[in-house]
Coordinates of N, CA and C and ligand atoms in Angstrom, one line a residue:
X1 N 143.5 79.2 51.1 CA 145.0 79.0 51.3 C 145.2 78.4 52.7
X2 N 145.9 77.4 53.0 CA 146.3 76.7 54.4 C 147.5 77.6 54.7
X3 N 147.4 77.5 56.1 CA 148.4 78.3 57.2 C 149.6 77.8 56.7
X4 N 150.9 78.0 56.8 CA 152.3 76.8 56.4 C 152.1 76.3 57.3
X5 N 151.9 76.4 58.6 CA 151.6 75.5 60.0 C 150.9 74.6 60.2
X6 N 149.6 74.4 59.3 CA 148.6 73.4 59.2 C 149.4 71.8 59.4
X7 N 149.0 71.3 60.4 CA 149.3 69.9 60.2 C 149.1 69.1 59.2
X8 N 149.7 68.3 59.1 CA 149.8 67.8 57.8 C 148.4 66.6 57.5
X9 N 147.7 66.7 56.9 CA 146.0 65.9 57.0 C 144.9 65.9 56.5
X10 N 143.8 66.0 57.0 CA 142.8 66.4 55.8 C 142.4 67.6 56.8
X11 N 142.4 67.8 57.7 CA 141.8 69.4 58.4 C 142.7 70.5 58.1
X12 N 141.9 71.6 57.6 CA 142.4 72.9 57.4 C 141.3 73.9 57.3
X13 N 142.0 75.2 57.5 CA 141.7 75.9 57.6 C 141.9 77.4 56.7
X14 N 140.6 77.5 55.8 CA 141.3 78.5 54.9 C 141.6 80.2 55.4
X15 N 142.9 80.0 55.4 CA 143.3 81.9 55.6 C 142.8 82.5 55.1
X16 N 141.8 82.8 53.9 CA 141.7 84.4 53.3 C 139.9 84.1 53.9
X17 N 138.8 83.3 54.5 CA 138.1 83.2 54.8 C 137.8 83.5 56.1
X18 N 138.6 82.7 57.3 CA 138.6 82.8 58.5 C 138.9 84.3 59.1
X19 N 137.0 84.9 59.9 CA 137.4 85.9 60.3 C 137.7 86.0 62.0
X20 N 138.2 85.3 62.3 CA 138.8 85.1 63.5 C 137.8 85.7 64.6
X21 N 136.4 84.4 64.6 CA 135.4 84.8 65.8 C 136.0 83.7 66.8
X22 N 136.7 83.2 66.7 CA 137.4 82.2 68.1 C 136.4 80.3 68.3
X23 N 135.4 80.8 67.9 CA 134.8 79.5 67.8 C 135.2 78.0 68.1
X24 N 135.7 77.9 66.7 CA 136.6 77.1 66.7 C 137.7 76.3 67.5
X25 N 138.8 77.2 67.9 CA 139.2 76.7 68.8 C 139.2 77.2 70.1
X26 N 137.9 77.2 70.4 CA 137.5 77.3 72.0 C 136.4 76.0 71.8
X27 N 136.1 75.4 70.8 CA 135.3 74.1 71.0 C 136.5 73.1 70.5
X28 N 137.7 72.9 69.7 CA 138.8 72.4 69.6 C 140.2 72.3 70.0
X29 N 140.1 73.1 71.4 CA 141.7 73.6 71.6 C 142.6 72.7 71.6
X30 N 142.8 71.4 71.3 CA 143.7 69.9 71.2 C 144.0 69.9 69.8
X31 N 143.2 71.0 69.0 CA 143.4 70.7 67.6 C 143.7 72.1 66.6
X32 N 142.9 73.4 67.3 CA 143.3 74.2 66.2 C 143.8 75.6 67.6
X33 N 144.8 76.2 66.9 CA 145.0 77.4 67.6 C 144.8 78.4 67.1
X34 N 145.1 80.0 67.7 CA 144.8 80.8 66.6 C 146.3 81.8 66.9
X35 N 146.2 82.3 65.4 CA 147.8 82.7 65.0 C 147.6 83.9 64.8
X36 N 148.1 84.8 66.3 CA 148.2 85.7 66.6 C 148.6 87.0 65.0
X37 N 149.7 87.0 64.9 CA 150.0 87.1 63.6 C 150.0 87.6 62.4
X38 N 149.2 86.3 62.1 CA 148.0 86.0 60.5 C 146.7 86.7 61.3
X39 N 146.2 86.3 62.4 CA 144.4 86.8 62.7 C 144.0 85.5 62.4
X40 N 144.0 84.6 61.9 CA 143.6 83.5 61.2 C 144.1 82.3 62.7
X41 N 143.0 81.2 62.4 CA 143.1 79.7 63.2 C 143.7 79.3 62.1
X42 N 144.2 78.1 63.0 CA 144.7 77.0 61.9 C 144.9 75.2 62.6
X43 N 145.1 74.3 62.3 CA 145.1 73.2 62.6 C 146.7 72.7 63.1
X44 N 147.0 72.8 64.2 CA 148.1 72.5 64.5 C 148.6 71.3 65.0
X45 N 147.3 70.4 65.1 CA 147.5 69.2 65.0 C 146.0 68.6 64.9
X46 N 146.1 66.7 63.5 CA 145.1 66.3 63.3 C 144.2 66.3 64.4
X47 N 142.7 65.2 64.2 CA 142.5 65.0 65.6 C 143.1 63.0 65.1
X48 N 143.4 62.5 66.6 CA 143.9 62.0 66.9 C 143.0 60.3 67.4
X49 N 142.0 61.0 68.2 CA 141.1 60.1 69.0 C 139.5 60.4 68.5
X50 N 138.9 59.6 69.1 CA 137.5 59.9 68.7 C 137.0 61.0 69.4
X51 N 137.3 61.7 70.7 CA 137.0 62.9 71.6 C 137.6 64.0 70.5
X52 N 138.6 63.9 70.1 CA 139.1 65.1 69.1 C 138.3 64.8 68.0
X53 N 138.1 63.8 67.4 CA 137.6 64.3 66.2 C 136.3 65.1 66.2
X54 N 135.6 64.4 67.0 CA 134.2 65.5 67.4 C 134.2 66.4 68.0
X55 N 135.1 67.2 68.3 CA 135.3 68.3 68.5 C 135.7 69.1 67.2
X56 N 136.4 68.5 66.6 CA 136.8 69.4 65.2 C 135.6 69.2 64.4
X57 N 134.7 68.1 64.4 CA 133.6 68.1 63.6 C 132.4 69.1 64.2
X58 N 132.6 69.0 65.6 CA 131.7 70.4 66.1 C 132.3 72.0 65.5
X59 N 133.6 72.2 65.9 CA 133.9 73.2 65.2 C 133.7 73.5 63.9
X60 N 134.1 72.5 63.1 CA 134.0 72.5 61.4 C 132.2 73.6 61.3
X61 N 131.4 72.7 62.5 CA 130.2 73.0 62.2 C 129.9 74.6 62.9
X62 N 130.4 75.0 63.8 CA 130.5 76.0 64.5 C 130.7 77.4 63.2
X63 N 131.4 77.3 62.8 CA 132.4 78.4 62.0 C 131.2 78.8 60.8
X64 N 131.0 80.2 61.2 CA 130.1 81.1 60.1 C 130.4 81.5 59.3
X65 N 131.6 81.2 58.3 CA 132.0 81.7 57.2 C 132.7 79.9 56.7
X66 N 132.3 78.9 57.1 CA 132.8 78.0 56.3 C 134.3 77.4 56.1
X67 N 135.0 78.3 57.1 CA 136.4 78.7 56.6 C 137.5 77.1 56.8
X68 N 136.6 76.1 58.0 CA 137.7 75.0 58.1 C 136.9 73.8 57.1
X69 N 138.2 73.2 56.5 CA 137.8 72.6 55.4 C 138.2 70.6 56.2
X70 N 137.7 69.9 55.4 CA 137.7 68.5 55.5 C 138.3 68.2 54.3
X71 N 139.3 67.9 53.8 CA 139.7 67.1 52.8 C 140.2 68.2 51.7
X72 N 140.6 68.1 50.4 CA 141.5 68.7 49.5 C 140.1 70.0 49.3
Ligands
SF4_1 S1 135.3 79.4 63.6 FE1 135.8 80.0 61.5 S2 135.9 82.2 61.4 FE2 135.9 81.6 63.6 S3 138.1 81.5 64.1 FE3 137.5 79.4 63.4 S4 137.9 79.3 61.2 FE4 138.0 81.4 61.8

């Protein structure tokens, strides 16, 4: 399930997976935050540039449960 907040794109992040080890966005903070909340990251904005996208592609890769997704 995507955050309602997820920017609108192909990066997300599935809520009922992500167990909020912070990973993610502490190697993407231009791209995903974490939602105090939910407990859950999410993509608050695409990446934009080539510096952001490799960072979300490091994250994507970082995350031990799989939880950020690339595409539908
Ligand atoms: S790396 Fe994965 S488990 Fe960790 S906060 Fe990000 S999405 Fe959640």
């Amino acid at each position: 399930m995507k955050h309602p907040q997820n920017a609108e794109g192909k990066f997300w992040i599935d809520q009922e997976v992500c167990v909020a080890c912070s990973a993610c966005f502490e190697e993407a903070p231009n791209n995903i935050k974490f939602d105090d909340t939910r407990g859950t990251s999410y993509f608050y904005k695409q990446p934009e540039t080539d510096d952001e996208l490799h960072a979300v592609r490091e994250a994507v890769e970082l995350c031990p449960v799989e939880a950020p997704k690339e595409g539908e």
